[in-house]
Amino acid sequence: DCDYPDAKIADEMALGFPLCGWLPSSGVFPPKPRAPDIHVETLMRMSASFSARTVSAMKPSDDTELDELLWQATLDEAASGFLTGPFMVDHLPSGAIASPRFGLLQKSKLRPIDNFSASHVNSATGLHDKLQVDSIDEICAMIKAWAQRNGSVSLVGRSYDLRKAYRQIGISKDHLDFAGICIWSPDDQCPKLFRMDSMPFGATASVGAFLRLSQALKCLGIARAALRSEER
């Protein structure tokens, strides 16, 4: 109804997004093709080797407390339905790939990072678009437009942070074999596997899916929720 160029995003959201291969073109962002470094078939053919490398490199860190925090955060995500697991490493299906997970402390918050570059999943991802995010320039332009239209105007602003943003985006069932992660279990003193059921923080495909969804929601807000200044 809004004549939005990327209306197919609604169907993709319902079905789940791909993790690799050529990502769909949005028709919203400017075109700037970036081909995958490797083909998806190569990724699948080398999956056993890539996953074995991930598992063999998964060791305890020098920070025992960080390992425990990361393990508990992962268990919490599984309890919330974002992950499936844990599994023993020998339960990884044939053709499936495991990416390493590590923890990044940001002030007092631990952010789990899934390294889909180390597993070469990101290398098998191609982009049609030059992905862009709204910056402070858009905010300044909006304030300027309001001031020019209305003269003296009193503005009140608020910032919202979407909780677990990528975790709210599902993965295509055809790509769940590419969604394995490996993490060190301080409880069992060995590597364990999980399967991501929502988009990981660390995959190129997650960025593309999230930015396309953000732009679609922005369009709906402007066109259907009056989130803009109107001429009077």
PDB file of C-alpha atoms in Angstrom:
ATOM      1  CA  ASP A   1       0.000   0.000   0.000  1.00  0.00           C
ATOM      2  CA  CYS A   2       2.939   2.337   0.580  1.00  0.00           C
ATOM      3  CA  ASP A   3       4.527   1.517  -2.795  1.00  0.00           C
ATOM      4  CA  TYR A   4       7.685   0.615  -0.886  1.00  0.00           C
ATOM      5  CA  PRO A   5      10.399  -0.658  -3.282  1.00  0.00           C
ATOM      6  CA  ASP A   6      11.392  -3.512  -0.944  1.00  0.00           C
ATOM      7  CA  ALA A   7       7.935  -4.830  -0.057  1.00  0.00           C
ATOM      8  CA  LYS A   8       9.215  -8.423  -0.430  1.00  0.00           C
ATOM      9  CA  ILE A   9      10.998  -7.922   2.901  1.00  0.00           C
ATOM     10  CA  ALA A  10       7.741  -8.878   4.670  1.00  0.00           C
ATOM     11  CA  ASP A  11       7.706 -12.344   3.078  1.00  0.00           C
ATOM     12  CA  GLU A  12      11.418 -12.789   3.753  1.00  0.00           C
ATOM     13  CA  MET A  13      10.886 -11.885   7.411  1.00  0.00           C
ATOM     14  CA  ALA A  14       8.207 -14.572   7.666  1.00  0.00           C
ATOM     15  CA  LEU A  15      10.376 -17.252   6.033  1.00  0.00           C
ATOM     16  CA  GLY A  16      13.718 -16.326   7.589  1.00  0.00           C
ATOM     17  CA  PHE A  17      16.808 -14.826   6.004  1.00  0.00           C
ATOM     18  CA  PRO A  18      19.759 -16.546   4.307  1.00  0.00           C
ATOM     19  CA  LEU A  19      23.168 -16.634   5.987  1.00  0.00           C
ATOM     20  CA  CYS A  20      25.263 -16.811   2.824  1.00  0.00           C
ATOM     21  CA  GLY A  21      25.121 -16.800  -0.956  1.00  0.00           C
ATOM     22  CA  TRP A  22      23.999 -13.722  -2.862  1.00  0.00           C
ATOM     23  CA  LEU A  23      21.778 -11.720  -0.505  1.00  0.00           C
ATOM     24  CA  PRO A  24      18.565 -10.304  -2.060  1.00  0.00           C
ATOM     25  CA  SER A  25      18.741  -6.831  -3.592  1.00  0.00           C
ATOM     26  CA  SER A  26      16.672  -4.277  -1.723  1.00  0.00           C
ATOM     27  CA  GLY A  27      15.932  -1.678  -4.379  1.00  0.00           C
ATOM     28  CA  VAL A  28      16.315   0.847  -1.546  1.00  0.00           C
ATOM     29  CA  PHE A  29      20.074   1.094  -1.042  1.00  0.00           C
ATOM     30  CA  PRO A  30      22.342   2.157  -3.918  1.00  0.00           C
ATOM     31  CA  PRO A  31      23.670  -0.757  -5.987  1.00  0.00           C
ATOM     32  CA  LYS A  32      27.285  -1.755  -5.364  1.00  0.00           C
ATOM     33  CA  PRO A  33      27.790  -5.475  -6.018  1.00  0.00           C
ATOM     34  CA  ARG A  34      30.366  -7.313  -3.930  1.00  0.00           C
ATOM     35  CA  ALA A  35      30.760 -10.909  -5.013  1.00  0.00           C
ATOM     36  CA  PRO A  36      31.395 -13.742  -2.553  1.00  0.00           C
ATOM     37  CA  ASP A  37      35.012 -14.841  -2.211  1.00  0.00           C
ATOM     38  CA  ILE A  38      33.967 -18.505  -2.303  1.00  0.00           C
ATOM     39  CA  HIS A  39      30.904 -20.319  -3.627  1.00  0.00           C
ATOM     40  CA  VAL A  40      28.348 -21.813  -1.249  1.00  0.00           C
ATOM     41  CA  GLU A  41      29.080 -25.229  -2.744  1.00  0.00           C
ATOM     42  CA  THR A  42      32.732 -24.777  -1.794  1.00  0.00           C
ATOM     43  CA  LEU A  43      31.668 -23.819   1.709  1.00  0.00           C
ATOM     44  CA  MET A  44      29.645 -27.022   2.007  1.00  0.00           C
ATOM     45  CA  ARG A  45      32.412 -29.156   0.520  1.00  0.00           C
ATOM     46  CA  MET A  46      34.945 -27.742   3.001  1.00  0.00           C
ATOM     47  CA  SER A  47      32.537 -27.729   5.951  1.00  0.00           C
ATOM     48  CA  ALA A  48      34.173 -30.626   7.796  1.00  0.00           C
ATOM     49  CA  SER A  49      37.600 -29.014   7.570  1.00  0.00           C
ATOM     50  CA  PHE A  50      36.360 -25.556   8.566  1.00  0.00           C
ATOM     51  CA  SER A  51      34.391 -26.919  11.536  1.00  0.00           C
ATOM     52  CA  ALA A  52      37.263 -29.118  12.728  1.00  0.00           C
ATOM     53  CA  ARG A  53      39.484 -26.032  12.754  1.00  0.00           C
ATOM     54  CA  THR A  54      36.905 -24.154  14.830  1.00  0.00           C
ATOM     55  CA  VAL A  55      36.555 -26.965  17.367  1.00  0.00           C
ATOM     56  CA  SER A  56      40.293 -27.547  17.725  1.00  0.00           C
ATOM     57  CA  ALA A  57      40.882 -23.830  18.369  1.00  0.00           C
ATOM     58  CA  MET A  58      38.188 -23.616  21.037  1.00  0.00           C
ATOM     59  CA  LYS A  59      40.095 -23.481  24.342  1.00  0.00           C
ATOM     60  CA  PRO A  60      39.523 -21.778  27.688  1.00  0.00           C
ATOM     61  CA  SER A  61      40.668 -18.170  27.759  1.00  0.00           C
ATOM     62  CA  ASP A  62      42.919 -16.595  30.363  1.00  0.00           C
ATOM     63  CA  ASP A  63      39.839 -15.060  31.986  1.00  0.00           C
ATOM     64  CA  THR A  64      37.824 -17.754  33.778  1.00  0.00           C
ATOM     65  CA  GLU A  65      35.127 -15.293  34.792  1.00  0.00           C
ATOM     66  CA  LEU A  66      34.643 -14.173  31.166  1.00  0.00           C
ATOM     67  CA  ASP A  67      34.315 -17.815  30.064  1.00  0.00           C
ATOM     68  CA  GLU A  68      31.641 -18.419  32.682  1.00  0.00           C
ATOM     69  CA  LEU A  69      29.741 -15.248  31.764  1.00  0.00           C
ATOM     70  CA  LEU A  70      29.793 -16.164  28.072  1.00  0.00           C
ATOM     71  CA  TRP A  71      28.645 -19.718  28.781  1.00  0.00           C
ATOM     72  CA  GLN A  72      25.774 -18.501  30.954  1.00  0.00           C
ATOM     73  CA  ALA A  73      24.757 -15.890  28.369  1.00  0.00           C
ATOM     74  CA  THR A  74      24.656 -18.643  25.751  1.00  0.00           C
ATOM     75  CA  LEU A  75      22.539 -20.886  27.975  1.00  0.00           C
ATOM     76  CA  ASP A  76      20.191 -17.937  28.573  1.00  0.00           C
ATOM     77  CA  GLU A  77      19.811 -17.440  24.818  1.00  0.00           C
ATOM     78  CA  ALA A  78      18.994 -21.127  24.425  1.00  0.00           C
ATOM     79  CA  ALA A  79      16.387 -20.870  27.194  1.00  0.00           C
ATOM     80  CA  SER A  80      14.851 -17.886  25.366  1.00  0.00           C
ATOM     81  CA  GLY A  81      14.552 -19.861  22.125  1.00  0.00           C
ATOM     82  CA  PHE A  82      17.271 -18.024  20.203  1.00  0.00           C
ATOM     83  CA  LEU A  83      19.584 -21.066  20.152  1.00  0.00           C
ATOM     84  CA  THR A  84      19.212 -24.841  20.154  1.00  0.00           C
ATOM     85  CA  GLY A  85      21.652 -26.885  22.233  1.00  0.00           C
ATOM     86  CA  PRO A  86      24.094 -27.611  23.719  1.00  0.00           C
ATOM     87  CA  PHE A  87      25.379 -30.584  21.718  1.00  0.00           C
ATOM     88  CA  MET A  88      28.581 -32.561  21.771  1.00  0.00           C
ATOM     89  CA  VAL A  89      30.936 -31.632  18.936  1.00  0.00           C
ATOM     90  CA  ASP A  90      30.615 -35.066  17.336  1.00  0.00           C
ATOM     91  CA  HIS A  91      26.888 -34.407  16.822  1.00  0.00           C
ATOM     92  CA  LEU A  92      27.522 -31.813  14.119  1.00  0.00           C
ATOM     93  CA  PRO A  93      25.606 -33.008  11.019  1.00  0.00           C
ATOM     94  CA  SER A  94      27.468 -33.742   7.824  1.00  0.00           C
ATOM     95  CA  GLY A  95      27.758 -30.601   5.717  1.00  0.00           C
ATOM     96  CA  ALA A  96      27.077 -28.311   8.688  1.00  0.00           C
ATOM     97  CA  ILE A  97      29.471 -25.580   9.790  1.00  0.00           C
ATOM     98  CA  ALA A  98      30.392 -24.351  13.266  1.00  0.00           C
ATOM     99  CA  SER A  99      31.633 -20.800  13.858  1.00  0.00           C
ATOM    100  CA  PRO A 100      33.546 -19.832  17.024  1.00  0.00           C
ATOM    101  CA  ARG A 101      31.851 -17.704  19.690  1.00  0.00           C
ATOM    102  CA  PHE A 102      33.716 -15.323  21.975  1.00  0.00           C
ATOM    103  CA  GLY A 103      32.695 -12.674  24.481  1.00  0.00           C
ATOM    104  CA  LEU A 104      33.306  -8.942  24.284  1.00  0.00           C
ATOM    105  CA  LEU A 105      32.960  -6.850  27.427  1.00  0.00           C
ATOM    106  CA  GLN A 106      31.416  -3.441  26.736  1.00  0.00           C
ATOM    107  CA  LYS A 107      31.511  -1.469  29.994  1.00  0.00           C
ATOM    108  CA  SER A 108      29.585  -3.769  32.348  1.00  0.00           C
ATOM    109  CA  LYS A 109      27.814  -5.701  29.570  1.00  0.00           C
ATOM    110  CA  LEU A 110      28.991  -8.891  27.892  1.00  0.00           C
ATOM    111  CA  ARG A 111      28.188  -9.165  24.196  1.00  0.00           C
ATOM    112  CA  PRO A 112      28.479 -12.630  22.614  1.00  0.00           C
ATOM    113  CA  ILE A 113      30.158 -12.405  19.193  1.00  0.00           C
ATOM    114  CA  ASP A 114      29.847 -15.200  16.639  1.00  0.00           C
ATOM    115  CA  ASN A 115      32.817 -15.160  14.280  1.00  0.00           C
ATOM    116  CA  PHE A 116      31.287 -16.146  10.953  1.00  0.00           C
ATOM    117  CA  SER A 117      34.404 -14.866   9.209  1.00  0.00           C
ATOM    118  CA  ALA A 118      36.592 -17.533  10.836  1.00  0.00           C
ATOM    119  CA  SER A 119      34.271 -20.263   9.531  1.00  0.00           C
ATOM    120  CA  HIS A 120      34.241 -18.671   6.029  1.00  0.00           C
ATOM    121  CA  VAL A 121      30.463 -18.262   6.036  1.00  0.00           C
ATOM    122  CA  ASN A 122      30.953 -14.523   5.520  1.00  0.00           C
ATOM    123  CA  SER A 123      33.343 -15.285   2.647  1.00  0.00           C
ATOM    124  CA  ALA A 124      30.488 -17.069   0.890  1.00  0.00           C
ATOM    125  CA  THR A 125      28.183 -14.032   1.216  1.00  0.00           C
ATOM    126  CA  GLY A 126      27.622 -11.635  -1.673  1.00  0.00           C
ATOM    127  CA  LEU A 127      25.996  -8.196  -1.568  1.00  0.00           C
ATOM    128  CA  HIS A 128      24.112  -6.408  -4.341  1.00  0.00           C
ATOM    129  CA  ASP A 129      23.717  -3.202  -2.325  1.00  0.00           C
ATOM    130  CA  LYS A 130      25.881  -0.636  -0.606  1.00  0.00           C
ATOM    131  CA  LEU A 131      24.397  -0.889   2.876  1.00  0.00           C
ATOM    132  CA  GLN A 132      23.831   2.442   4.604  1.00  0.00           C
ATOM    133  CA  VAL A 133      22.649   3.622   8.007  1.00  0.00           C
ATOM    134  CA  ASP A 134      21.066   6.921   8.943  1.00  0.00           C
ATOM    135  CA  SER A 135      23.639   9.154  10.634  1.00  0.00           C
ATOM    136  CA  ILE A 136      23.597  12.389  12.607  1.00  0.00           C
ATOM    137  CA  ASP A 137      23.284  14.167   9.249  1.00  0.00           C
ATOM    138  CA  GLU A 138      19.715  12.859   8.853  1.00  0.00           C
ATOM    139  CA  ILE A 139      18.810  14.086  12.355  1.00  0.00           C
ATOM    140  CA  CYS A 140      20.253  17.554  11.631  1.00  0.00           C
ATOM    141  CA  ALA A 141      18.419  17.731   8.299  1.00  0.00           C
ATOM    142  CA  MET A 142      15.142  16.779   9.986  1.00  0.00           C
ATOM    143  CA  ILE A 143      15.560  19.478  12.657  1.00  0.00           C
ATOM    144  CA  LYS A 144      16.431  22.039   9.977  1.00  0.00           C
ATOM    145  CA  ALA A 145      13.329  21.112   7.957  1.00  0.00           C
ATOM    146  CA  TRP A 146      11.095  21.474  11.011  1.00  0.00           C
ATOM    147  CA  ALA A 147      12.632  24.865  11.842  1.00  0.00           C
ATOM    148  CA  GLN A 148      12.220  26.127   8.271  1.00  0.00           C
ATOM    149  CA  ARG A 149       8.578  25.054   8.113  1.00  0.00           C
ATOM    150  CA  ASN A 150       7.464  26.122  11.566  1.00  0.00           C
ATOM    151  CA  GLY A 151       9.808  28.945  12.568  1.00  0.00           C
ATOM    152  CA  SER A 152      10.310  28.771  16.304  1.00  0.00           C
ATOM    153  CA  VAL A 153       9.786  25.141  17.283  1.00  0.00           C
ATOM    154  CA  SER A 154      10.384  23.283  20.530  1.00  0.00           C
ATOM    155  CA  LEU A 155      11.638  19.752  19.908  1.00  0.00           C
ATOM    156  CA  VAL A 156      11.897  16.867  22.327  1.00  0.00           C
ATOM    157  CA  GLY A 157      13.942  13.827  21.353  1.00  0.00           C
ATOM    158  CA  ARG A 158      14.415  10.342  22.699  1.00  0.00           C
ATOM    159  CA  SER A 159      16.677   7.468  21.748  1.00  0.00           C
ATOM    160  CA  TYR A 160      15.495   3.857  21.809  1.00  0.00           C
ATOM    161  CA  ASP A 161      17.704   0.777  21.763  1.00  0.00           C
ATOM    162  CA  LEU A 162      16.139  -2.357  20.283  1.00  0.00           C
ATOM    163  CA  ARG A 163      16.828  -5.188  22.713  1.00  0.00           C
ATOM    164  CA  LYS A 164      18.644  -8.148  21.126  1.00  0.00           C
ATOM    165  CA  ALA A 165      17.985  -6.699  17.699  1.00  0.00           C
ATOM    166  CA  TYR A 166      19.451  -9.463  15.538  1.00  0.00           C
ATOM    167  CA  ARG A 167      17.889 -12.162  17.719  1.00  0.00           C
ATOM    168  CA  GLN A 168      14.456 -10.996  16.570  1.00  0.00           C
ATOM    169  CA  ILE A 169      15.255 -11.980  12.976  1.00  0.00           C
ATOM    170  CA  GLY A 170      14.864 -15.627  11.980  1.00  0.00           C
ATOM    171  CA  ILE A 171      17.181 -17.708   9.802  1.00  0.00           C
ATOM    172  CA  SER A 172      15.917 -19.518   6.717  1.00  0.00           C
ATOM    173  CA  LYS A 173      15.453 -23.221   7.469  1.00  0.00           C
ATOM    174  CA  ASP A 174      17.537 -23.970   4.358  1.00  0.00           C
ATOM    175  CA  HIS A 175      20.519 -22.250   5.999  1.00  0.00           C
ATOM    176  CA  LEU A 176      20.374 -23.683   9.509  1.00  0.00           C
ATOM    177  CA  ASP A 177      23.289 -25.990   8.662  1.00  0.00           C
ATOM    178  CA  PHE A 178      25.433 -22.853   8.342  1.00  0.00           C
ATOM    179  CA  ALA A 179      24.272 -21.559  11.736  1.00  0.00           C
ATOM    180  CA  GLY A 180      26.292 -23.700  14.148  1.00  0.00           C
ATOM    181  CA  ILE A 181      28.441 -22.058  16.814  1.00  0.00           C
ATOM    182  CA  CYS A 182      31.120 -23.514  19.058  1.00  0.00           C
ATOM    183  CA  ILE A 183      31.857 -22.327  22.580  1.00  0.00           C
ATOM    184  CA  TRP A 184      34.023 -23.489  25.470  1.00  0.00           C
ATOM    185  CA  SER A 185      31.988 -24.997  28.308  1.00  0.00           C
ATOM    186  CA  PRO A 186      33.593 -24.233  31.692  1.00  0.00           C
ATOM    187  CA  ASP A 187      31.172 -26.717  33.263  1.00  0.00           C
ATOM    188  CA  ASP A 188      32.305 -29.688  31.172  1.00  0.00           C
ATOM    189  CA  GLN A 189      35.777 -28.385  30.275  1.00  0.00           C
ATOM    190  CA  CYS A 190      35.292 -29.078  26.578  1.00  0.00           C
ATOM    191  CA  PRO A 191      33.910 -27.366  23.455  1.00  0.00           C
ATOM    192  CA  LYS A 192      30.143 -27.523  22.949  1.00  0.00           C
ATOM    193  CA  LEU A 193      27.944 -26.764  19.955  1.00  0.00           C
ATOM    194  CA  PHE A 194      24.752 -24.769  19.590  1.00  0.00           C
ATOM    195  CA  ARG A 195      22.654 -23.932  16.547  1.00  0.00           C
ATOM    196  CA  MET A 196      21.592 -20.362  15.974  1.00  0.00           C
ATOM    197  CA  ASP A 197      17.861 -20.099  15.225  1.00  0.00           C
ATOM    198  CA  SER A 198      18.039 -16.306  14.907  1.00  0.00           C
ATOM    199  CA  MET A 199      20.527 -14.088  13.129  1.00  0.00           C
ATOM    200  CA  PRO A 200      23.995 -13.983  14.733  1.00  0.00           C
ATOM    201  CA  PHE A 201      25.962 -10.921  15.758  1.00  0.00           C
ATOM    202  CA  GLY A 202      28.993 -11.450  13.553  1.00  0.00           C
ATOM    203  CA  ALA A 203      27.482 -12.507  10.221  1.00  0.00           C
ATOM    204  CA  THR A 204      27.471 -10.206   7.186  1.00  0.00           C
ATOM    205  CA  ALA A 205      23.975 -11.402   6.321  1.00  0.00           C
ATOM    206  CA  SER A 206      22.657 -10.190   9.688  1.00  0.00           C
ATOM    207  CA  VAL A 207      23.652  -6.615   8.907  1.00  0.00           C
ATOM    208  CA  GLY A 208      21.927  -6.673   5.531  1.00  0.00           C
ATOM    209  CA  ALA A 209      18.710  -8.165   6.912  1.00  0.00           C
ATOM    210  CA  PHE A 210      18.552  -5.764   9.851  1.00  0.00           C
ATOM    211  CA  LEU A 211      19.188  -2.624   7.804  1.00  0.00           C
ATOM    212  CA  ARG A 212      16.580  -3.601   5.225  1.00  0.00           C
ATOM    213  CA  LEU A 213      14.040  -4.208   7.983  1.00  0.00           C
ATOM    214  CA  SER A 214      14.942  -0.906   9.635  1.00  0.00           C
ATOM    215  CA  GLN A 215      14.358   1.011   6.413  1.00  0.00           C
ATOM    216  CA  ALA A 216      11.011  -0.744   5.898  1.00  0.00           C
ATOM    217  CA  LEU A 217       9.870   0.148   9.418  1.00  0.00           C
ATOM    218  CA  LYS A 218      11.011   3.729   8.882  1.00  0.00           C
ATOM    219  CA  CYS A 219       8.892   3.927   5.717  1.00  0.00           C
ATOM    220  CA  LEU A 220       5.844   2.502   7.507  1.00  0.00           C
ATOM    221  CA  GLY A 221       6.329   4.967  10.350  1.00  0.00           C
ATOM    222  CA  ILE A 222       6.424   7.923   7.984  1.00  0.00           C
ATOM    223  CA  ALA A 223       3.673   6.774   5.595  1.00  0.00           C
ATOM    224  CA  ARG A 224       1.239   5.202   8.065  1.00  0.00           C
ATOM    225  CA  ALA A 225       2.069   6.482  11.566  1.00  0.00           C
ATOM    226  CA  ALA A 226       2.578  10.196  10.817  1.00  0.00           C
ATOM    227  CA  LEU A 227       6.172  10.153  12.089  1.00  0.00           C
ATOM    228  CA  ARG A 228       7.016  13.370  10.253  1.00  0.00           C
ATOM    229  CA  SER A 229       6.317  17.071  10.278  1.00  0.00           C
ATOM    230  CA  GLU A 230       3.232  18.101   8.287  1.00  0.00           C
ATOM    231  CA  GLU A 231       2.581  21.394   6.495  1.00  0.00           C
ATOM    232  CA  ARG A 232      -0.279  23.290   8.108  1.00  0.00           C
TER     233      ARG A 232
END
